[in-house]
């Protein structure tokens, strides 16, 4: 994979970002798109309260349906996330996620980058279990109104603060009058994520993203997979040094942390790394 | 009626085959789940949430 392939990936990311946030003109009036496309979920993380958002957020939708009084489990959203994960695995994070693109743009700030301690990558699984699954379900079963709260969206999600909160607060005085400690908490988390992204590649993806956690678990069974040609690989470790997710593609090609951005393939001097759909090779070596 | 050995030749369920077929089984399951979700009209719940300002998402609560 050459530098041109990285430019192609960036172009795909920009197109995906544009498709996810198509209604730019809504920023001026602080309106939301309310058309039929909001029945469908975005493959990546993108707040549906962003004025420009054209699709629903999959994590927000999952919490909304799980926490509603009519349903305890969402077949639709779970099935959609499962389908996307089984086909692409975490390639969605590497190519289609709008918030992933935002993090990569922040990472372009030229400062020294650091590696994250390995244990911090497990935090996102706890967030998925507690904030996305357990709290909305528990609240809908225990509360008198039988409705749960979207705990991840309410207490953590920096995409919601950046894409939805800030634009809406800038255009709606009545919302500005209502902000309190919760917004302060979310703004703090957003600041930590932005600072984290400056010094650590894809900080949010590594530590906090519950959608990445789900797709990562499906990396091992996905149809599109990273393939390493054992015969041509010289074990020079150029791929693992280049990897923004701190993965060794030769030892762990199906790692749950791999976002399949193919920077390892670009760095490989013998072109031993490629994407394969089952047995068939997709990318050029 | 095929014997056990003959059945294993006709339908070999070893680790390699399970690994090969598992993505397609999961994909079929996911399509069934999506269809079930649409039949239960869960997409309306998604639309209702997505088409209104989510006060929790923007930090109001």
mmCIF file of C-alpha atoms in Angstrom:
data_model
loop_
_atom_site.group_PDB
_atom_site.id
_atom_site.type_symbol
_atom_site.label_atom_id
_atom_site.label_comp_id
_atom_site.label_asym_id
_atom_site.label_seq_id
_atom_site.Cartn_x
_atom_site.Cartn_y
_atom_site.Cartn_z
ATOM 1 C CA UNK A 1 0.000 0.000 0.000
ATOM 2 C CA UNK A 2 1.516 3.357 -1.001
ATOM 3 C CA UNK A 3 1.047 6.941 0.208
ATOM 4 C CA UNK A 4 -1.625 7.204 -2.490
ATOM 5 C CA UNK A 5 -3.576 4.469 -0.658
ATOM 6 C CA UNK A 6 -3.468 6.532 2.542
ATOM 7 C CA UNK A 7 -4.824 9.514 0.609
ATOM 8 C CA UNK A 8 -7.552 7.235 -0.784
ATOM 9 C CA UNK A 9 -8.414 6.130 2.756
ATOM 10 C CA UNK A 10 -8.615 9.763 3.865
ATOM 11 C CA UNK A 11 -10.897 10.518 0.917
ATOM 12 C CA UNK A 12 -13.177 7.600 1.902
ATOM 13 C CA UNK A 13 -13.217 8.925 5.466
ATOM 14 C CA UNK A 14 -14.133 12.437 4.268
ATOM 15 C CA UNK A 15 -16.904 11.101 2.013
ATOM 16 C CA UNK A 16 -18.243 8.978 4.900
ATOM 17 C CA UNK A 17 -18.102 12.033 7.169
ATOM 18 C CA UNK A 18 -19.972 14.072 4.573
ATOM 19 C CA UNK A 19 -22.618 11.389 4.118
ATOM 20 C CA UNK A 20 -23.059 11.097 7.896
ATOM 21 C CA UNK A 21 -23.312 14.876 8.322
ATOM 22 C CA UNK A 22 -24.956 15.952 5.087
ATOM 23 C CA UNK A 23 -27.189 18.775 6.341
ATOM 24 C CA UNK A 24 -24.540 21.430 6.966
ATOM 25 C CA UNK A 25 -27.017 24.305 6.546
ATOM 26 C CA UNK A 26 -28.781 23.204 9.757
ATOM 27 C CA UNK A 27 -25.866 24.545 11.812
ATOM 28 C CA UNK A 28 -27.004 28.118 11.101
ATOM 29 C CA UNK A 29 -30.422 27.730 12.713
ATOM 30 C CA UNK A 30 -29.621 24.919 15.137
ATOM 31 C CA UNK A 31 -32.249 22.682 13.536
ATOM 32 C CA UNK A 32 -32.169 18.899 13.213
ATOM 33 C CA UNK A 33 -32.760 16.832 10.090
ATOM 34 C CA UNK A 34 -36.010 14.945 10.737
ATOM 35 C CA UNK A 35 -36.354 12.989 7.493
ATOM 36 C CA UNK A 36 -36.769 9.251 6.920
ATOM 37 C CA UNK A 37 -33.007 8.524 6.893
ATOM 38 C CA UNK A 38 -33.069 8.895 10.678
ATOM 39 C CA UNK A 39 -34.757 5.497 10.798
ATOM 40 C CA UNK A 40 -31.341 4.044 9.918
ATOM 41 C CA UNK A 41 -28.139 3.873 11.919
ATOM 42 C CA UNK A 42 -24.738 5.211 10.968
ATOM 43 C CA UNK A 43 -22.028 2.523 10.812
ATOM 44 C CA UNK A 44 -19.730 4.699 12.961
ATOM 45 C CA UNK A 45 -20.130 6.962 15.989
ATOM 46 C CA UNK A 46 -21.939 10.181 15.075
ATOM 47 C CA UNK A 47 -24.324 11.988 17.422
ATOM 48 C CA UNK A 48 -27.875 12.203 16.082
ATOM 49 C CA UNK A 49 -28.279 15.557 17.856
ATOM 50 C CA UNK A 50 -25.664 17.045 15.538
ATOM 51 C CA UNK A 51 -27.607 19.526 13.350
ATOM 52 C CA UNK A 52 -25.964 18.090 10.234
ATOM 53 C CA UNK A 53 -26.488 14.404 11.139
ATOM 54 C CA UNK A 54 -28.382 12.450 8.485
ATOM 55 C CA UNK A 55 -28.509 9.083 10.294
ATOM 56 C CA UNK A 56 -29.054 7.845 13.834
ATOM 57 C CA UNK A 57 -26.178 6.987 16.158
ATOM 58 C CA UNK A 58 -26.012 3.178 16.631
ATOM 59 C CA UNK A 59 -24.996 3.390 20.296
ATOM 60 C CA UNK A 60 -27.600 6.054 21.041
ATOM 61 C CA UNK A 61 -30.237 4.023 19.195
ATOM 62 C CA UNK A 62 -29.276 0.859 21.081
ATOM 63 C CA UNK A 63 -29.709 2.620 24.418
ATOM 64 C CA UNK A 64 -32.929 4.314 23.302
ATOM 65 C CA UNK A 65 -34.644 1.077 22.291
ATOM 66 C CA UNK A 66 -33.252 -0.959 25.227
ATOM 67 C CA UNK A 67 -34.380 1.723 27.658
ATOM 68 C CA UNK A 68 -37.800 2.306 26.139
ATOM 69 C CA UNK A 69 -40.993 1.133 27.827
ATOM 70 C CA UNK A 70 -42.030 -0.923 24.793
ATOM 71 C CA UNK A 71 -38.869 -3.011 24.347
ATOM 72 C CA UNK A 72 -36.183 -4.575 26.543
ATOM 73 C CA UNK A 73 -33.916 -5.606 23.680
ATOM 74 C CA UNK A 74 -33.274 -4.132 20.254
ATOM 75 C CA UNK A 75 -33.242 -6.742 17.507
ATOM 76 C CA UNK A 76 -32.943 -4.068 14.820
ATOM 77 C CA UNK A 77 -29.933 -2.142 16.135
ATOM 78 C CA UNK A 78 -28.161 -5.263 17.460
ATOM 79 C CA UNK A 79 -28.703 -7.025 14.119
ATOM 80 C CA UNK A 80 -27.401 -4.003 12.191
ATOM 81 C CA UNK A 81 -24.243 -3.685 14.322
ATOM 82 C CA UNK A 82 -23.727 -7.464 14.071
ATOM 83 C CA UNK A 83 -24.103 -7.410 10.257
ATOM 84 C CA UNK A 84 -21.648 -4.520 9.834
ATOM 85 C CA UNK A 85 -19.188 -6.083 12.279
ATOM 86 C CA UNK A 86 -19.317 -9.517 10.641
ATOM 87 C CA UNK A 87 -18.667 -8.031 7.193
ATOM 88 C CA UNK A 88 -16.093 -5.347 8.021
ATOM 89 C CA UNK A 89 -14.956 -5.942 11.584
ATOM 90 C CA UNK A 90 -13.254 -2.854 12.941
ATOM 91 C CA UNK A 91 -12.536 -1.625 9.408
ATOM 92 C CA UNK A 92 -15.531 0.641 9.976
ATOM 93 C CA UNK A 93 -13.459 2.490 12.587
ATOM 94 C CA UNK A 94 -10.573 2.842 10.154
ATOM 95 C CA UNK A 95 -12.551 3.981 7.122
ATOM 96 C CA UNK A 96 -16.118 5.088 7.926
ATOM 97 C CA UNK A 97 -16.319 6.511 11.453
ATOM 98 C CA UNK A 98 -16.778 10.309 11.536
ATOM 99 C CA UNK A 99 -15.396 10.648 15.063
ATOM 100 C CA UNK A 100 -12.426 8.500 14.031
ATOM 101 C CA UNK A 101 -11.625 11.047 11.317
ATOM 102 C CA UNK A 102 -11.877 13.889 13.846
ATOM 103 C CA UNK A 103 -9.389 12.091 16.113
ATOM 104 C CA UNK A 104 -6.956 11.509 13.234
ATOM 105 C CA UNK A 105 -7.105 15.182 12.276
ATOM 106 C CA UNK A 106 -6.366 16.163 15.904
ATOM 107 C CA UNK A 107 -3.441 13.694 15.878
ATOM 108 C CA UNK A 108 -1.887 15.569 12.952
ATOM 109 C CA UNK A 109 -0.718 18.212 15.468
ATOM 110 C CA UNK A 110 3.045 17.618 15.366
ATOM 111 C CA UNK A 111 3.943 16.590 18.897
ATOM 112 C CA UNK A 112 5.567 13.411 20.175
ATOM 113 C CA UNK A 113 3.118 10.532 20.414
ATOM 114 C CA UNK A 114 2.969 8.092 23.311
ATOM 115 C CA UNK A 115 1.825 4.487 23.715
ATOM 116 C CA UNK A 116 -1.084 3.710 25.987
ATOM 117 C CA UNK A 117 -0.707 1.097 28.767
ATOM 118 C CA UNK A 118 -2.325 -2.117 27.515
ATOM 119 C CA UNK A 119 -4.825 -2.415 30.378
ATOM 120 C CA UNK A 120 -6.504 0.858 29.381
ATOM 121 C CA UNK A 121 -7.885 -0.782 26.228
ATOM 122 C CA UNK A 122 -10.198 -2.879 28.418
ATOM 123 C CA UNK A 123 -11.994 0.203 29.798
ATOM 124 C CA UNK A 124 -14.182 0.388 26.687
ATOM 125 C CA UNK A 125 -15.589 -3.102 27.370
ATOM 126 C CA UNK A 126 -16.613 -1.999 30.873
ATOM 127 C CA UNK A 127 -18.224 1.118 29.391
ATOM 128 C CA UNK A 128 -20.093 -1.033 26.861
ATOM 129 C CA UNK A 129 -21.341 -3.409 29.540
ATOM 130 C CA UNK A 130 -22.243 -0.865 32.224
ATOM 131 C CA UNK A 131 -23.242 2.348 30.449
ATOM 132 C CA UNK A 132 -24.631 1.041 27.149
ATOM 133 C CA UNK A 133 -26.278 -2.227 28.207
ATOM 134 C CA UNK A 134 -26.866 -2.504 31.960
ATOM 135 C CA UNK A 135 -27.883 0.996 33.067
ATOM 136 C CA UNK A 136 -30.518 1.657 30.345
ATOM 137 C CA UNK A 137 -31.988 -1.823 30.856
ATOM 138 C CA UNK A 138 -31.910 -1.615 34.659
ATOM 139 C CA UNK A 139 -33.461 1.849 34.723
ATOM 140 C CA UNK A 140 -36.275 0.788 32.386
ATOM 141 C CA UNK A 141 -37.057 -2.218 34.604
ATOM 142 C CA UNK A 142 -36.775 -0.416 37.941
ATOM 143 C CA UNK A 143 -38.112 3.092 37.282
ATOM 144 C CA UNK A 144 -41.806 3.908 37.653
ATOM 145 C CA UNK A 145 -41.970 5.373 34.152
ATOM 146 C CA UNK A 146 -40.330 2.206 32.752
ATOM 147 C CA UNK A 147 -37.936 4.278 30.669
ATOM 148 C CA UNK A 148 -34.180 3.988 30.903
ATOM 149 C CA UNK A 149 -31.549 6.657 30.411
ATOM 150 C CA UNK A 150 -28.944 6.625 27.622
ATOM 151 C CA UNK A 151 -26.144 6.524 30.173
ATOM 152 C CA UNK A 152 -23.218 6.550 27.740
ATOM 153 C CA UNK A 153 -24.679 9.486 25.812
ATOM 154 C CA UNK A 154 -25.605 11.349 28.992
ATOM 155 C CA UNK A 155 -22.424 10.939 31.039
ATOM 156 C CA UNK A 156 -19.561 10.136 28.661
ATOM 157 C CA UNK A 157 -19.913 10.558 24.890
ATOM 158 C CA UNK A 158 -17.555 13.306 23.677
ATOM 159 C CA UNK A 159 -18.957 13.033 20.134
ATOM 160 C CA UNK A 160 -22.314 14.200 21.484
ATOM 161 C CA UNK A 161 -20.732 17.157 23.280
ATOM 162 C CA UNK A 162 -18.655 18.205 20.278
ATOM 163 C CA UNK A 163 -21.098 17.539 17.428
ATOM 164 C CA UNK A 164 -24.418 18.118 19.199
ATOM 165 C CA UNK A 165 -23.896 19.998 22.440
ATOM 166 C CA UNK A 166 -21.693 22.861 21.300
ATOM 167 C CA UNK A 167 -23.588 23.690 18.057
ATOM 168 C CA UNK A 168 -26.976 23.481 19.816
ATOM 169 C CA UNK A 169 -25.897 25.604 22.769
ATOM 170 C CA UNK A 170 -24.480 28.251 20.415
ATOM 171 C CA UNK A 171 -27.829 28.599 18.607
ATOM 172 C CA UNK A 172 -30.366 28.048 21.416
ATOM 173 C CA UNK A 173 -30.349 30.528 24.298
ATOM 174 C CA UNK A 174 -32.922 28.480 26.218
ATOM 175 C CA UNK A 175 -30.547 25.504 26.207
ATOM 176 C CA UNK A 176 -27.641 27.677 27.369
ATOM 177 C CA UNK A 177 -29.753 28.789 30.343
ATOM 178 C CA UNK A 178 -30.318 25.126 31.287
ATOM 179 C CA UNK A 179 -26.705 23.894 31.383
ATOM 180 C CA UNK A 180 -25.303 22.726 34.698
ATOM 181 C CA UNK A 181 -22.835 20.266 36.244
ATOM 182 C CA UNK A 182 -23.651 17.548 33.694
ATOM 183 C CA UNK A 183 -22.452 19.722 30.808
ATOM 184 C CA UNK A 184 -19.345 20.602 32.805
ATOM 185 C CA UNK A 185 -18.602 16.884 33.222
ATOM 186 C CA UNK A 186 -19.121 16.182 29.524
ATOM 187 C CA UNK A 187 -17.021 19.193 28.538
ATOM 188 C CA UNK A 188 -14.235 17.918 30.814
ATOM 189 C CA UNK A 189 -14.398 14.471 29.188
ATOM 190 C CA UNK A 190 -14.307 16.093 25.744
ATOM 191 C CA UNK A 191 -11.250 18.145 26.750
ATOM 192 C CA UNK A 192 -9.504 15.002 28.058
ATOM 193 C CA UNK A 193 -10.288 13.144 24.816
ATOM 194 C CA UNK A 194 -8.995 16.002 22.640
ATOM 195 C CA UNK A 195 -5.796 16.335 24.687
ATOM 196 C CA UNK A 196 -5.480 12.533 24.639
ATOM 197 C CA UNK A 197 -5.805 12.486 20.846
ATOM 198 C CA UNK A 198 -3.027 15.088 20.537
ATOM 199 C CA UNK A 199 -0.541 12.807 22.324
ATOM 200 C CA UNK A 200 -1.967 9.314 21.633
ATOM 201 C CA UNK A 201 -3.252 8.077 18.273
ATOM 202 C CA UNK A 202 -6.996 7.371 18.380
ATOM 203 C CA UNK A 203 -7.185 7.846 22.144
ATOM 204 C CA UNK A 204 -11.011 7.574 22.288
ATOM 205 C CA UNK A 205 -11.081 4.494 20.044
ATOM 206 C CA UNK A 206 -8.538 2.737 22.239
ATOM 207 C CA UNK A 207 -10.035 3.534 25.633
ATOM 208 C CA UNK A 208 -13.685 4.609 25.589
ATOM 209 C CA UNK A 209 -15.553 3.706 22.408
ATOM 210 C CA UNK A 210 -18.223 1.040 23.037
ATOM 211 C CA UNK A 211 -18.958 0.694 19.308
ATOM 212 C CA UNK A 212 -15.288 -0.030 18.643
ATOM 213 C CA UNK A 213 -15.437 -2.595 21.446
ATOM 214 C CA UNK A 214 -18.271 -4.438 19.682
ATOM 215 C CA UNK A 215 -16.656 -4.296 16.232
ATOM 216 C CA UNK A 216 -13.309 -5.336 17.726
ATOM 217 C CA UNK A 217 -14.822 -8.498 19.188
ATOM 218 C CA UNK A 218 -16.115 -9.316 15.699
ATOM 219 C CA UNK A 219 -12.655 -8.863 14.110
ATOM 220 C CA UNK A 220 -11.958 -12.555 14.625
ATOM 221 C CA UNK A 221 -15.033 -13.680 12.684
ATOM 222 C CA UNK A 222 -15.303 -10.914 10.099
ATOM 223 C CA UNK A 223 -15.397 -11.710 6.407
ATOM 224 C CA UNK A 224 -12.838 -8.998 5.594
ATOM 225 C CA UNK A 225 -9.609 -9.831 7.423
ATOM 226 C CA UNK A 226 -6.011 -8.688 7.602
ATOM 227 C CA UNK A 227 -3.742 -11.278 5.969
ATOM 228 C CA UNK A 228 0.012 -11.628 6.484
ATOM 229 C CA UNK A 229 1.994 -13.629 3.909
ATOM 230 C CA UNK A 230 4.230 -15.733 6.141
ATOM 231 C CA UNK A 231 6.528 -16.653 3.228
ATOM 232 C CA UNK A 232 7.488 -13.096 2.302
ATOM 233 C CA UNK A 233 7.386 -11.599 5.831
ATOM 234 C CA UNK A 234 10.893 -10.916 7.170
ATOM 235 C CA UNK A 235 9.725 -10.112 10.743
ATOM 236 C CA UNK A 236 11.330 -6.670 10.577
ATOM 237 C CA UNK A 237 8.580 -5.176 12.835
ATOM 238 C CA UNK A 238 8.133 -2.158 10.537
ATOM 239 C CA UNK A 239 4.372 -2.833 10.599
ATOM 240 C CA UNK A 240 4.030 -2.868 14.386
ATOM 241 C CA UNK A 241 6.112 0.316 14.700
ATOM 242 C CA UNK A 242 3.808 2.108 12.229
ATOM 243 C CA UNK A 243 0.536 0.829 13.704
ATOM 244 C CA UNK A 244 -1.473 3.671 15.332
ATOM 245 C CA UNK A 245 -3.338 1.151 17.502
ATOM 246 C CA UNK A 246 -0.143 -0.437 18.918
ATOM 247 C CA UNK A 247 -0.911 -3.827 17.359
ATOM 248 C CA UNK A 248 1.620 -6.339 16.019
ATOM 249 C CA UNK A 249 -0.130 -7.414 12.777
ATOM 250 C CA UNK A 250 2.198 -10.403 12.278
ATOM 251 C CA UNK A 251 1.496 -11.913 15.708
ATOM 252 C CA UNK A 252 -2.144 -10.776 15.983
ATOM 253 C CA UNK A 253 -3.688 -10.052 12.558
ATOM 254 C CA UNK A 254 -7.197 -10.456 14.026
ATOM 255 C CA UNK A 255 -6.517 -8.286 17.077
ATOM 256 C CA UNK A 256 -9.612 -6.622 18.546
ATOM 257 C CA UNK A 257 -7.626 -3.367 18.563
ATOM 258 C CA UNK A 258 -6.863 -3.411 14.824
ATOM 259 C CA UNK A 259 -8.901 -0.814 12.911
ATOM 260 C CA UNK A 260 -7.627 -2.130 9.550
ATOM 261 C CA UNK A 261 -6.380 1.266 8.436
ATOM 262 C CA UNK A 262 -3.663 -0.589 6.425
ATOM 263 C CA UNK A 263 -0.845 1.678 7.605
ATOM 264 C CA UNK A 264 1.007 -1.557 8.390
ATOM 265 C CA UNK A 265 0.596 -2.641 4.765
ATOM 266 C CA UNK A 266 1.964 0.730 3.660
ATOM 267 C CA UNK A 267 5.013 0.338 5.915
ATOM 268 C CA UNK A 268 5.791 -3.285 4.987
ATOM 269 C CA UNK A 269 8.945 -3.392 2.802
ATOM 270 C CA UNK A 270 8.023 -6.787 1.297
ATOM 271 C CA UNK A 271 4.294 -5.994 0.804
ATOM 272 C CA UNK A 272 3.291 -9.000 2.881
ATOM 273 C CA UNK A 273 0.153 -7.469 4.425
ATOM 274 C CA UNK A 274 -3.191 -7.155 2.684
ATOM 275 C CA UNK A 275 -6.937 -7.306 3.265
ATOM 276 C CA UNK A 276 -8.618 -10.550 2.247
ATOM 277 C CA UNK A 277 -12.280 -11.473 1.986
ATOM 278 C CA UNK A 278 -12.134 -15.064 3.189
ATOM 279 C CA UNK A 279 -9.569 -16.552 0.723
ATOM 280 C CA UNK A 280 -9.671 -13.829 -1.929
ATOM 281 C CA UNK A 281 -7.226 -10.939 -1.788
ATOM 282 C CA UNK A 282 -8.792 -7.466 -1.937
ATOM 283 C CA UNK A 283 -5.892 -5.017 -1.697
ATOM 284 C CA UNK A 284 -2.791 -5.098 -3.852
ATOM 285 C CA UNK A 285 0.473 -6.378 -2.427
ATOM 286 C CA UNK B 1 -29.163 -44.928 6.936
ATOM 287 C CA UNK B 2 -25.502 -43.672 6.783
ATOM 288 C CA UNK B 3 -23.123 -44.883 9.467
ATOM 289 C CA UNK B 4 -21.381 -42.448 11.801
ATOM 290 C CA UNK B 5 -18.213 -42.568 9.686
ATOM 291 C CA UNK B 6 -20.179 -42.020 6.468
ATOM 292 C CA UNK B 7 -22.069 -39.096 8.048
ATOM 293 C CA UNK B 8 -18.782 -37.448 9.034
ATOM 294 C CA UNK B 9 -17.590 -37.688 5.414
ATOM 295 C CA UNK B 10 -20.857 -36.185 4.121
ATOM 296 C CA UNK B 11 -21.059 -33.445 6.743
ATOM 297 C CA UNK B 12 -17.651 -32.868 8.322
ATOM 298 C CA UNK B 13 -18.142 -30.550 11.305
ATOM 299 C CA UNK B 14 -14.548 -29.866 12.267
ATOM 300 C CA UNK B 15 -12.996 -26.669 13.628
ATOM 301 C CA UNK B 16 -11.960 -25.435 10.207
ATOM 302 C CA UNK B 17 -15.475 -25.739 8.760
ATOM 303 C CA UNK B 18 -17.097 -24.035 11.748
ATOM 304 C CA UNK B 19 -14.606 -21.168 11.387
ATOM 305 C CA UNK B 20 -15.423 -20.887 7.679
ATOM 306 C CA UNK B 21 -19.197 -20.953 8.075
ATOM 307 C CA UNK B 22 -19.518 -18.935 11.295
ATOM 308 C CA UNK B 23 -19.416 -15.467 9.629
ATOM 309 C CA UNK B 24 -22.238 -16.461 7.277
ATOM 310 C CA UNK B 25 -24.288 -17.966 10.103
ATOM 311 C CA UNK B 26 -23.866 -14.734 12.083
ATOM 312 C CA UNK B 27 -24.696 -12.676 8.985
ATOM 313 C CA UNK B 28 -27.902 -14.659 8.416
ATOM 314 C CA UNK B 29 -28.768 -14.250 12.092
ATOM 315 C CA UNK B 30 -28.184 -10.512 11.872
ATOM 316 C CA UNK B 31 -30.516 -10.167 8.859
ATOM 317 C CA UNK B 32 -33.195 -12.108 10.747
ATOM 318 C CA UNK B 33 -32.733 -9.800 13.737
ATOM 319 C CA UNK B 34 -33.014 -6.691 11.551
ATOM 320 C CA UNK B 35 -36.207 -8.076 9.991
ATOM 321 C CA UNK B 36 -37.588 -8.901 13.454
ATOM 322 C CA UNK B 37 -36.761 -5.389 14.604
ATOM 323 C CA UNK B 38 -38.595 -3.832 11.675
ATOM 324 C CA UNK B 39 -41.588 -6.103 12.312
ATOM 325 C CA UNK B 40 -41.662 -4.902 15.932
ATOM 326 C CA UNK B 41 -41.413 -1.317 14.583
ATOM 327 C CA UNK B 42 -38.255 -0.607 16.594
ATOM 328 C CA UNK B 43 -37.152 1.743 13.787
ATOM 329 C CA UNK B 44 -39.890 4.162 14.888
ATOM 330 C CA UNK B 45 -38.371 4.225 18.372
ATOM 331 C CA UNK B 46 -34.985 4.985 16.776
ATOM 332 C CA UNK B 47 -36.514 7.679 14.565
ATOM 333 C CA UNK B 48 -38.356 9.304 17.487
ATOM 334 C CA UNK B 49 -35.133 9.595 19.441
ATOM 335 C CA UNK B 50 -32.999 10.681 16.482
ATOM 336 C CA UNK B 51 -35.407 13.284 15.102
ATOM 337 C CA UNK B 52 -35.600 15.247 18.359
ATOM 338 C CA UNK B 53 -32.881 17.080 20.267
ATOM 339 C CA UNK B 54 -31.422 14.566 22.723
ATOM 340 C CA UNK B 55 -30.990 16.646 25.876
ATOM 341 C CA UNK B 56 -28.901 13.888 27.484
ATOM 342 C CA UNK B 57 -26.546 13.778 24.497
ATOM 343 C CA UNK B 58 -25.891 17.531 24.482
ATOM 344 C CA UNK B 59 -25.244 17.648 28.244
ATOM 345 C CA UNK B 60 -28.500 19.058 29.585
ATOM 346 C CA UNK B 61 -29.892 15.782 30.956
#
